[in-house]
XYZ file of C-alpha atoms in Angstrom:
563
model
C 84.746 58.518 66.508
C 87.042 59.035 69.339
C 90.980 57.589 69.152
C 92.586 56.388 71.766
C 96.115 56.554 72.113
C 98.276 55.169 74.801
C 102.028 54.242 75.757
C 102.543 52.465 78.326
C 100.911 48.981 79.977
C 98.954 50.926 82.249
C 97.944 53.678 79.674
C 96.928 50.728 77.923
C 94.828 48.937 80.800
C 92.980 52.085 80.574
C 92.381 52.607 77.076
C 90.828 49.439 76.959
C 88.482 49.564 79.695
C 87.313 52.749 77.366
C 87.198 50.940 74.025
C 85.458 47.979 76.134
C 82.751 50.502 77.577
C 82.602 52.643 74.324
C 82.741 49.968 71.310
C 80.798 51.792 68.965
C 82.171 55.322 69.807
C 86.154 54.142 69.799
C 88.568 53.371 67.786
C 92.220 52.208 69.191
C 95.758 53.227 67.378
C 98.787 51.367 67.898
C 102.169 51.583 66.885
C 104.300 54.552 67.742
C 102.730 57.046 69.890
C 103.533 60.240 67.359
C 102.226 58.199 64.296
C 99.176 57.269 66.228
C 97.905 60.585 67.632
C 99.007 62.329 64.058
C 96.621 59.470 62.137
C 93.720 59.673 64.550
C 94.342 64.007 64.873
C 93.402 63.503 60.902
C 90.501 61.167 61.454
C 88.377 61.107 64.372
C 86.447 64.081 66.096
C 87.735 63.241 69.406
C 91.097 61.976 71.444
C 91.755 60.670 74.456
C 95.736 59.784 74.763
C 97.023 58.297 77.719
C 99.962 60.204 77.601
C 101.877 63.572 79.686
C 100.241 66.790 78.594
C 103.402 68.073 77.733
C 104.004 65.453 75.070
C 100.342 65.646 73.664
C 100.887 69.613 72.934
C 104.274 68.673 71.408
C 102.554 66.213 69.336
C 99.116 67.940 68.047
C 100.775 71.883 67.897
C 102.137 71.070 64.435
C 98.554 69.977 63.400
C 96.038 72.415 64.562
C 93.915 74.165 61.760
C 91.579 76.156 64.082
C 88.980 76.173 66.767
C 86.367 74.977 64.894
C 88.086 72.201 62.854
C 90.387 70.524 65.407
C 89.235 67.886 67.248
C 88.846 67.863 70.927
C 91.945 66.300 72.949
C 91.277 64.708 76.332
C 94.842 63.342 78.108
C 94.953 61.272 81.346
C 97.451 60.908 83.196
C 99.687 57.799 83.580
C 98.025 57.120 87.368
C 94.534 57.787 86.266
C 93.969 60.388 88.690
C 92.686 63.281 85.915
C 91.138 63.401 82.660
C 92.433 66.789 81.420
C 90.367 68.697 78.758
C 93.577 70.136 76.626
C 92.313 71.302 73.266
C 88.878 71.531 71.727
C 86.765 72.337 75.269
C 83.567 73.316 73.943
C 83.840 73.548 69.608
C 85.957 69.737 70.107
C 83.480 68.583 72.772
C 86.556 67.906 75.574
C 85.091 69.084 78.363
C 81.938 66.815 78.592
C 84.066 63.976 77.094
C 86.646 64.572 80.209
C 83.781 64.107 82.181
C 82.106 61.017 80.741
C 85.975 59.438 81.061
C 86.264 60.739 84.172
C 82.826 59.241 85.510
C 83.897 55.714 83.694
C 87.439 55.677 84.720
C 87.054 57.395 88.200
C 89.464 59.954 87.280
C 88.846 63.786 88.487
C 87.712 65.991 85.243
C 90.331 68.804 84.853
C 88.373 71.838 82.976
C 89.976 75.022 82.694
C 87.579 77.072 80.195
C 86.713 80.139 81.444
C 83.090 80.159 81.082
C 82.951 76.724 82.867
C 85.565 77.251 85.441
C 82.255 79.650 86.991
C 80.119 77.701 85.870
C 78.459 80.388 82.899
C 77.060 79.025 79.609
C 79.117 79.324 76.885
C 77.766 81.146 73.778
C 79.040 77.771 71.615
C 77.624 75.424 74.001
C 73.861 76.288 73.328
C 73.458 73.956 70.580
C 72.825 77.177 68.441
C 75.050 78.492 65.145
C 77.048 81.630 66.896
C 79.007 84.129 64.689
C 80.458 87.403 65.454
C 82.195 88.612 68.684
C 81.915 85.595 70.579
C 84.753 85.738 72.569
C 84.298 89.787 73.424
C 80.907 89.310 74.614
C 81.700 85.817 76.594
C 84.913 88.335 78.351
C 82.170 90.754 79.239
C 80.192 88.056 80.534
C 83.032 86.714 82.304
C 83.829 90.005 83.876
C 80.382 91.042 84.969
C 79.989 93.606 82.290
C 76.463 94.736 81.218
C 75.473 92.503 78.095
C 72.124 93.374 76.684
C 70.222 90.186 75.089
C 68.192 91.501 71.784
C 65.939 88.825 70.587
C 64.370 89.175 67.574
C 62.873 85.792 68.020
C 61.730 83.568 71.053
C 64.091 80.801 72.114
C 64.607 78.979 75.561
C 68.184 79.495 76.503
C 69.513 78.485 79.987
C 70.127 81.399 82.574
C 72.403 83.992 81.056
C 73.798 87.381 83.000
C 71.657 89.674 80.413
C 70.069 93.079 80.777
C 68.288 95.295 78.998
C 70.869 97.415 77.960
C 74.518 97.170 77.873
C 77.701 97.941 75.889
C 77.527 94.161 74.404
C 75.195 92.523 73.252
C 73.785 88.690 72.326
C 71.615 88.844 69.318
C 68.624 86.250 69.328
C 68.103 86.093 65.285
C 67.091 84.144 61.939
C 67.158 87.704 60.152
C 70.400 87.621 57.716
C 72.029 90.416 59.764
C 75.538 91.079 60.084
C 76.835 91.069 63.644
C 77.605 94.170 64.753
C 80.733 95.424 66.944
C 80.584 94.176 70.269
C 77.821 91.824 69.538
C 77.675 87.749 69.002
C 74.323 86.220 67.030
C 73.175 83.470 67.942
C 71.004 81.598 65.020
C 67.835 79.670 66.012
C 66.374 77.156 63.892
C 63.165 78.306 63.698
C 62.850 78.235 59.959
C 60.858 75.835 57.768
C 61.449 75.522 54.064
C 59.097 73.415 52.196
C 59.885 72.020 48.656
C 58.635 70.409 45.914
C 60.548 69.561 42.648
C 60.094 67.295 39.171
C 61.338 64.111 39.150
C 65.068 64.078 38.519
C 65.706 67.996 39.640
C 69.538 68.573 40.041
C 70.124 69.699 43.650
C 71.749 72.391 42.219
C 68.424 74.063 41.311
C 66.897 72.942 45.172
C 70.027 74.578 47.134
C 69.672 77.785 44.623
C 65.882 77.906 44.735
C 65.662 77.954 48.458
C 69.387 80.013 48.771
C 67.972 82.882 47.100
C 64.651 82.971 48.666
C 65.664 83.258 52.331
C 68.424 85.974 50.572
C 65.642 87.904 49.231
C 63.598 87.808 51.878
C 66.680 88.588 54.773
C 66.638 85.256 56.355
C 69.444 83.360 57.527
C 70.754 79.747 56.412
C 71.815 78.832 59.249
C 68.402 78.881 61.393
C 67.008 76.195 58.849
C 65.823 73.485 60.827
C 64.685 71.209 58.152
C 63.512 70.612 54.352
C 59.699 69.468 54.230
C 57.926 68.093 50.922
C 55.790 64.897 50.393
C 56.125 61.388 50.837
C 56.234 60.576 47.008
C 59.182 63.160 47.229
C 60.762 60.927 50.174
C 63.523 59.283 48.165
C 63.922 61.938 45.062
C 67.492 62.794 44.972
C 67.671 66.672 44.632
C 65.783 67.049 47.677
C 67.950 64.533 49.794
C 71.029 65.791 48.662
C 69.906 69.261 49.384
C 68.742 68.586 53.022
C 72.218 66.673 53.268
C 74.215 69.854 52.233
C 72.307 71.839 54.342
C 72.724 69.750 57.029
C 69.296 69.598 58.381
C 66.689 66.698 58.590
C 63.879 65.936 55.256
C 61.099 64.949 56.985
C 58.112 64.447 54.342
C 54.278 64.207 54.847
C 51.761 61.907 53.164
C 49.530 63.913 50.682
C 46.465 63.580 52.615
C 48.159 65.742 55.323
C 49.100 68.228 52.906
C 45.674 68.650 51.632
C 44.254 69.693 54.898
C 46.779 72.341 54.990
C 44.899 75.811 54.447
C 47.060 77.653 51.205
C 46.990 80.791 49.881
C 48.592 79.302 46.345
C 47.072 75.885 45.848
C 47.630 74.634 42.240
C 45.789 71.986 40.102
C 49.139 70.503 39.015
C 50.697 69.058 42.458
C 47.255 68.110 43.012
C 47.473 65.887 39.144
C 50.815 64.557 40.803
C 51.368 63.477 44.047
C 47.498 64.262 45.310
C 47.848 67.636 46.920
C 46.991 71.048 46.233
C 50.419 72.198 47.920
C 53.711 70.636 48.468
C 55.839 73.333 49.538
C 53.266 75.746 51.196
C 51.580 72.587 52.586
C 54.567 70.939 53.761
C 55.853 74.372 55.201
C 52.832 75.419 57.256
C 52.297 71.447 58.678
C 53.288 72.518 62.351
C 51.834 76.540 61.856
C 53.523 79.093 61.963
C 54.228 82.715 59.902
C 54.366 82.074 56.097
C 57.775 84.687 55.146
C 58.145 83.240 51.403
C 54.991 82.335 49.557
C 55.673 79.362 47.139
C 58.450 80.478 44.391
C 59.671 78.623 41.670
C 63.245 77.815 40.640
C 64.878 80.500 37.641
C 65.008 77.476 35.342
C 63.439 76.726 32.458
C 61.285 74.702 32.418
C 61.431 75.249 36.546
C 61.980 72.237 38.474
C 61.769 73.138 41.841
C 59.616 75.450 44.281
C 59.793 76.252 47.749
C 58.259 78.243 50.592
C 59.583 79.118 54.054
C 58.022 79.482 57.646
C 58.730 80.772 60.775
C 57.381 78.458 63.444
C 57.284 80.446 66.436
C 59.927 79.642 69.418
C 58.408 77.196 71.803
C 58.892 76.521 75.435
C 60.597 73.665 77.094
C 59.196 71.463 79.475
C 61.739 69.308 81.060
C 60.251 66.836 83.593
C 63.080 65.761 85.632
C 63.259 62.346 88.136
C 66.296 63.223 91.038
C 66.205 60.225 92.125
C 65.929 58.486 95.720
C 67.818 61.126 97.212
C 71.903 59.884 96.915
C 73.660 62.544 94.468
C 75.577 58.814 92.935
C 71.847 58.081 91.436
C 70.942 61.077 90.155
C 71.811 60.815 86.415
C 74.128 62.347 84.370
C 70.763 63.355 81.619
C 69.072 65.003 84.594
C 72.208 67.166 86.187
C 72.634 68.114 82.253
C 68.471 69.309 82.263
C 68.937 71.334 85.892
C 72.086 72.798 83.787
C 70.086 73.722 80.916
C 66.788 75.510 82.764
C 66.702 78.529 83.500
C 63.603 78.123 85.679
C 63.201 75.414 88.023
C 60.207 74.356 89.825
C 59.907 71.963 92.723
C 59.105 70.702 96.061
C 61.489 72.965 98.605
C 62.784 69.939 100.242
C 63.983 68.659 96.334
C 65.218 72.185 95.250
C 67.667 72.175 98.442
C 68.927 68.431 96.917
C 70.242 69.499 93.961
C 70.772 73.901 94.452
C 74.454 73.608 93.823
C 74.191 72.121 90.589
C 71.939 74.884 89.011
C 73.606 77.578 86.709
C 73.709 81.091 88.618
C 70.829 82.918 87.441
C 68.666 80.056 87.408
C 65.110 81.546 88.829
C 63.747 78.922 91.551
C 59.808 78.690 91.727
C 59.381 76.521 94.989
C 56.605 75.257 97.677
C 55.774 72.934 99.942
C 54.410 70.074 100.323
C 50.861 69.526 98.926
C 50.740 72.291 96.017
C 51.874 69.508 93.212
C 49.256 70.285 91.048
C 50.111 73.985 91.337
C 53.856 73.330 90.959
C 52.631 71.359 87.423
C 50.467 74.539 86.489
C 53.308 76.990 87.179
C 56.324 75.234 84.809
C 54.040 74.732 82.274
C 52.925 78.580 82.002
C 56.653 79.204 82.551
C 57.345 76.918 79.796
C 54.520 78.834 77.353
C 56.454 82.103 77.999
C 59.627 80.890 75.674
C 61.558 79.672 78.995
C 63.543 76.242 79.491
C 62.090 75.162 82.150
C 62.737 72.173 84.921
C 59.823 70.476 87.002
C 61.776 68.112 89.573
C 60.619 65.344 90.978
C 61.845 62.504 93.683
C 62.657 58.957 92.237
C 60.951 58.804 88.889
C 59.414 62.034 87.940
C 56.699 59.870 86.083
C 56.191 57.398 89.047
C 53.633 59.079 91.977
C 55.396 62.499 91.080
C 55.041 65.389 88.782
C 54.771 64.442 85.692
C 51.366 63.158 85.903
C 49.803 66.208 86.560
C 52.188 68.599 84.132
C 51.087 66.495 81.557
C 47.914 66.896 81.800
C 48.028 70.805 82.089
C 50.019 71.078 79.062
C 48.971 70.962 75.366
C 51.260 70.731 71.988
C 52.403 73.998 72.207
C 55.391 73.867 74.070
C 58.460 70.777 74.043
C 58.279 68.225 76.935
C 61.037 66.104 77.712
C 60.988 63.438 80.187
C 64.060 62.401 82.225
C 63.725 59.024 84.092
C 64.973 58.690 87.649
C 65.935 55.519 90.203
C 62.455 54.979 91.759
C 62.592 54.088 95.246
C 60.803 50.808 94.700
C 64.290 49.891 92.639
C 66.304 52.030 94.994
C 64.948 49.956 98.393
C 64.923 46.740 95.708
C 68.640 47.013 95.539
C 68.976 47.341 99.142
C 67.178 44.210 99.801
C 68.469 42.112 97.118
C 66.251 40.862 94.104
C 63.076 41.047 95.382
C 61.553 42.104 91.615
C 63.137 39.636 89.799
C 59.469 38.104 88.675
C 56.335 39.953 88.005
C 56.278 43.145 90.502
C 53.677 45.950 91.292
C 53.986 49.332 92.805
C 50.426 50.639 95.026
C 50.408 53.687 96.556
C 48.555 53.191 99.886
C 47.662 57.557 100.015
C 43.866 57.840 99.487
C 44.219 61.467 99.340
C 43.693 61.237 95.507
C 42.182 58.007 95.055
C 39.223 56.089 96.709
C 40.197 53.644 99.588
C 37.852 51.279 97.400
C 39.897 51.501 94.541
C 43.163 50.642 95.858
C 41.938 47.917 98.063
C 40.416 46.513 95.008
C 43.987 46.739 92.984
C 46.129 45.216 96.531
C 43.230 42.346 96.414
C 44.449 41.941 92.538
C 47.778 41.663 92.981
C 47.590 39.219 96.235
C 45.511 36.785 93.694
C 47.943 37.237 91.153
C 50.597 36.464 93.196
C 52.505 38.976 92.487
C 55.590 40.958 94.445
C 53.931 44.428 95.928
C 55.881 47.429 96.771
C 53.552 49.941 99.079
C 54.031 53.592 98.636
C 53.227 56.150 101.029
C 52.080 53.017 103.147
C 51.506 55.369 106.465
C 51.431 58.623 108.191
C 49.665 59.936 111.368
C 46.647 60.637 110.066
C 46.449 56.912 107.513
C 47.557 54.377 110.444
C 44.991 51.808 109.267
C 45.643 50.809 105.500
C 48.518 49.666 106.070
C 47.735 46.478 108.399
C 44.737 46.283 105.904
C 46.495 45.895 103.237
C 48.814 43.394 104.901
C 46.121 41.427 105.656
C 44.616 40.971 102.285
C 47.795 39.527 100.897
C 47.767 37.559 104.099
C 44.736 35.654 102.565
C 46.906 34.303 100.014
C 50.422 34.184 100.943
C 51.959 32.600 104.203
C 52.890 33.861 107.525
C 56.520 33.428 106.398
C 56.746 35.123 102.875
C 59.850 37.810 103.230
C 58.729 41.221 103.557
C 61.471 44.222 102.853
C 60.894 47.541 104.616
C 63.671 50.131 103.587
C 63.560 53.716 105.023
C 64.982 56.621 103.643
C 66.705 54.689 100.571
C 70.614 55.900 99.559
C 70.442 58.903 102.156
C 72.280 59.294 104.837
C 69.931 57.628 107.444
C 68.958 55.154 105.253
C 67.720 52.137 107.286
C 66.569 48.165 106.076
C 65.316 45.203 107.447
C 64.409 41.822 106.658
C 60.823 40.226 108.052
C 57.826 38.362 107.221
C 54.363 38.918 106.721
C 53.308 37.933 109.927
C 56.284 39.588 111.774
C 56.019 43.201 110.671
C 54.476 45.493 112.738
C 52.995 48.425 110.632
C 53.633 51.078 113.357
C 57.652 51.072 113.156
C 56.732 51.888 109.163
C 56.254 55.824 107.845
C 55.799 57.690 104.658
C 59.704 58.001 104.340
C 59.559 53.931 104.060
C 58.839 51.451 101.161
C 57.555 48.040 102.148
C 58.263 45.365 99.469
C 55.995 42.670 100.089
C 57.262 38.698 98.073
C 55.233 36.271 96.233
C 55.141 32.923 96.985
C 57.972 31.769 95.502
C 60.106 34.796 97.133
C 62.993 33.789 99.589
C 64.986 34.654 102.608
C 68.392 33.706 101.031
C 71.646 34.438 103.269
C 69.711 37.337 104.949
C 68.761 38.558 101.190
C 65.164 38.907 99.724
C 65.106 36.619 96.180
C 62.431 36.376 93.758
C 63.452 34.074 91.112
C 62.760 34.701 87.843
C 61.251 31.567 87.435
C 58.638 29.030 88.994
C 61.004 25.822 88.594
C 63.694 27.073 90.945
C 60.848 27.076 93.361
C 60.140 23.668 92.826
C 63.730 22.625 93.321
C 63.734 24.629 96.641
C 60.580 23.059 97.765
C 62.278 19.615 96.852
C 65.248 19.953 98.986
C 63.097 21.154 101.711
């Protein structure tokens, strides 16, 4: 929950066009300002006072515990010019919250943490458990110091300044190692326990079953990354409990899936139970991987529990990112937060130069030119099956006409894919125009390069019976001058001379360019491949020099009636 504090009427204003865009995320405290930010200091993870900075330190010095327990503090200032990140940047979350207010309140972010002031990744930003000499090996970082990175383990981390050797070092680990001097761990979760128990086990006997097998066996707590066991096991309390005090997910399997799952201890009485051979084995080994702890039973007697752990091997990450039409205002804040995270990219040259000042340094750029898509696809996903975080960017939509079509399709379930959706320029030119999709709408890409003239004539011929709103892609170059004015002219056989037609060039750039015609006005040679021609429906309108589709067939009617 984040508080929100203010003083004055236009602190106020503020904090309620926050609480008003953030309902579920905010919670506002009145009454005097010291009471206030002391009560919501003791109960929510985040602040945002509307207050002087000076007064906020004041107020929250004679609370702080330590870096990991205090909240993060975000203060903006009384003309809502900047959303300062004051306490809490990275273990509080302040510095993305400063930007998320900033973007909602048009304010200007004010981040002063050293690793983000030049733009470096934080050790406690990685969405890992870090321990050790965090803030000795982020100085050496900082100061260009050789840092060696010593992974025990595969994980994709965005672009660090690492070498092979160096007088610090980052530890990549789920070994139960202590850190050494000059050296910061970072924990992975790359470890499975599985578990089975009696009904009514305490969750005393879980948490000491599986404490003292990763113990014994020199594994590390903190890269757990979940509790497995069987459905019938779903709801038994020891095992919840446990997964909650671990702080990890339970995610069970049905005891067919368990049963397919090859052992090396299978056991007649699991099998009597809940149908399975193997419920911790099983339940361990679901998603592969190295089998560290063969199944183990709790000290008790009679034993109530037993467990087995796996190390499922690092994967890749696949991020397939849309940029957009082109205007940095519509490319979102989940895709600049991907191109942060990669520490490969791969894309179209023209794309990479869009968005090169937003990667991390050290990001490696894979790049060609136009026409190499499917090689583009083929290279992140081998990149990606190598351990790295990788981005594939695409214009628009990545999954609209772009590259996630053909990634897909290259890779298989061993590595993470992540889709991030983009403005498409169908909605980008739509916007431009007006409302042309507000009823049924269709997008056909007019390129035969990959598929059969006959085939998308056939699907333009389909959507001029259905009467529905077209958007051409790609609708013509130098070498395709003709299916555009065919295409024109099979909708022609169903709609009239004077339905609107939109033609928008170059949507949110700089030499973006629109107009407004019909379909017996337009003249297919002043359109390109940098243009999107939005074709209406019947019931589609030229409204105050704006392109309308309503959303409905009765406001037609009325239309028709006044006409």
């Amino acid at each position: 929950m984040i508080g929100l504090i203010s003083a004055t009427a236009a602190g106020a204003a503020a904090r309620d066009r926050l609480a008003a865009a953030w309902p579920d995320r905010t919670r506002v405290y009145e009454g005097p300002v010291g009471d206030a930010v002391r009560t919501a200091f003791a109960q929510c993870e985040q602040l945002v006072c509307f207050l002087a900075t000076g007064a906020v330190v004041r107020l929250v010095a004679p609370l702080l515990s330590g870096k990991t327990e205090d909240p993060g503090v975000v203060c903006v200032d009384e003309g809502g010019r900047f959303a300062v990140s004051l306490l809490g940047g990275h273990a509080g979350g302040a510095n993305e919250l400063a930007r998320e207010v900033g973007d909602l309140l048009g304010a200007e972010p004010v981040v002063t943490t050293a690793t983000d002031a030049v733009d470096l990744a934080g050790l406690d930003t990685l969405g890992l458990p870090v321990e050790g000499d965090v803030a000795g090996v982020s100085r050496a970082l900082l100061d260009g110091e050789a840092v060696a990175l010593r992974a025990d383990v595969a994980w994709p981390l965005p672009p660090l300044p690492v070498t092979d050797e160096g007088a610090y070092t980052i530890r990549l680990t789920d070994r139960l190692v202590e850190a050494a001097e000059r050296e910061a761990v970072l924990r992975p979760p790359t470890l499975v326990v599985g578990v089975g128990a009696s009904r009514g086990a305490p969750v005393e006997e879980v948490l000491g079953l599986v404490g003292v097998a990763l113990r014994e066996a020199g594994l590390s707590v903190a890269s757990v990354a979940e509790l497995a066991t069987v459905d019938a096991k779903a709801e038994e309390a020891g095992i919840v409990e446990a997964a909650r005090r671990l702080g990890v997910p339970l995610v069970t399997y049905s005891a067919e899936e368990l049963a397919g799952v090859d052992v090396p201890n299978p056991s007649d009485a699991p099998l009597a139970a809940v149908g399975t051979p193997s419920v911790a084995e099983a339940a361990a080994l679901v998603g592969g991987g190295e089998l560290l702890v063969p199944k183990r039973k709790s000290a008790a007697s009679p034993a109530m529990a037993t467990c087995a752990v796996v190390r499922r091997p690092g994967r890749g990450r696949l991020a397939v990112v849309g940029l957009g039409p082109g205007a940095r205002d519509l490319l979102t804040p989940r895709a600049k937060a991907e191109l942060r995270r990669a520490s490969v990219l791969v894309g179209l040259d023209q794309y990479v130069d869009q968005i090169r000042d937003l990667l991390r340094p050290g990001t490696r750029i894979l790049e060609s030119g136009l026409g190499a898509e499917e090689e583009r696809a083929r290279t992140a996903v081998e990149e990606a099956r190598k351990g790295q975080a990788v981005a594939l960017i695409g214009s628009g939509d990545a999954g609209v006409y772009a590259m996630a079509s053909p990634a897909l399709a290259e890779a298989s379930d061993d590595i993470d894919v992540v889709g991030v959706p983009g403005v498409t320029a169908a909605l980008a030119a739509g916007a431009i125009l007006g409302a042309p999709l507000g009823h049924d709408h269709v997008s056909i890409s007019l390129s035969d390069l990959h598929t059969p003239w006959e085939v998308i004539e056939r699907r333009v011929r389909a959507a001029a019976e259905a009467d529905i709103v077209v958007t051409f892609y790609n609708p013509r170059s130098r070498g395709r001058d003709w299916q555009l004015p065919k295409a024109l002219g099979i909708l022609a056989e169903h709609r009239t001379p004077r339905t609107p037609v939109g033609v928008v060039r170059n949507a949110s750039r700089p030499d973006e360019s629109s107009r407004l015609t019909t379909l017996g006005s337009l003249d297919p040679a002043t359109v390109d491949m940098m243009t999107v021609v939005t074709v209406g429906n019947t019931a589609t309108r030229d409204i105050a020099g704006r392109m309308v589709t309503p959303r409905g067939y009765r406001w037609q009617a009325a239309q028709e009636g006044a006409e």
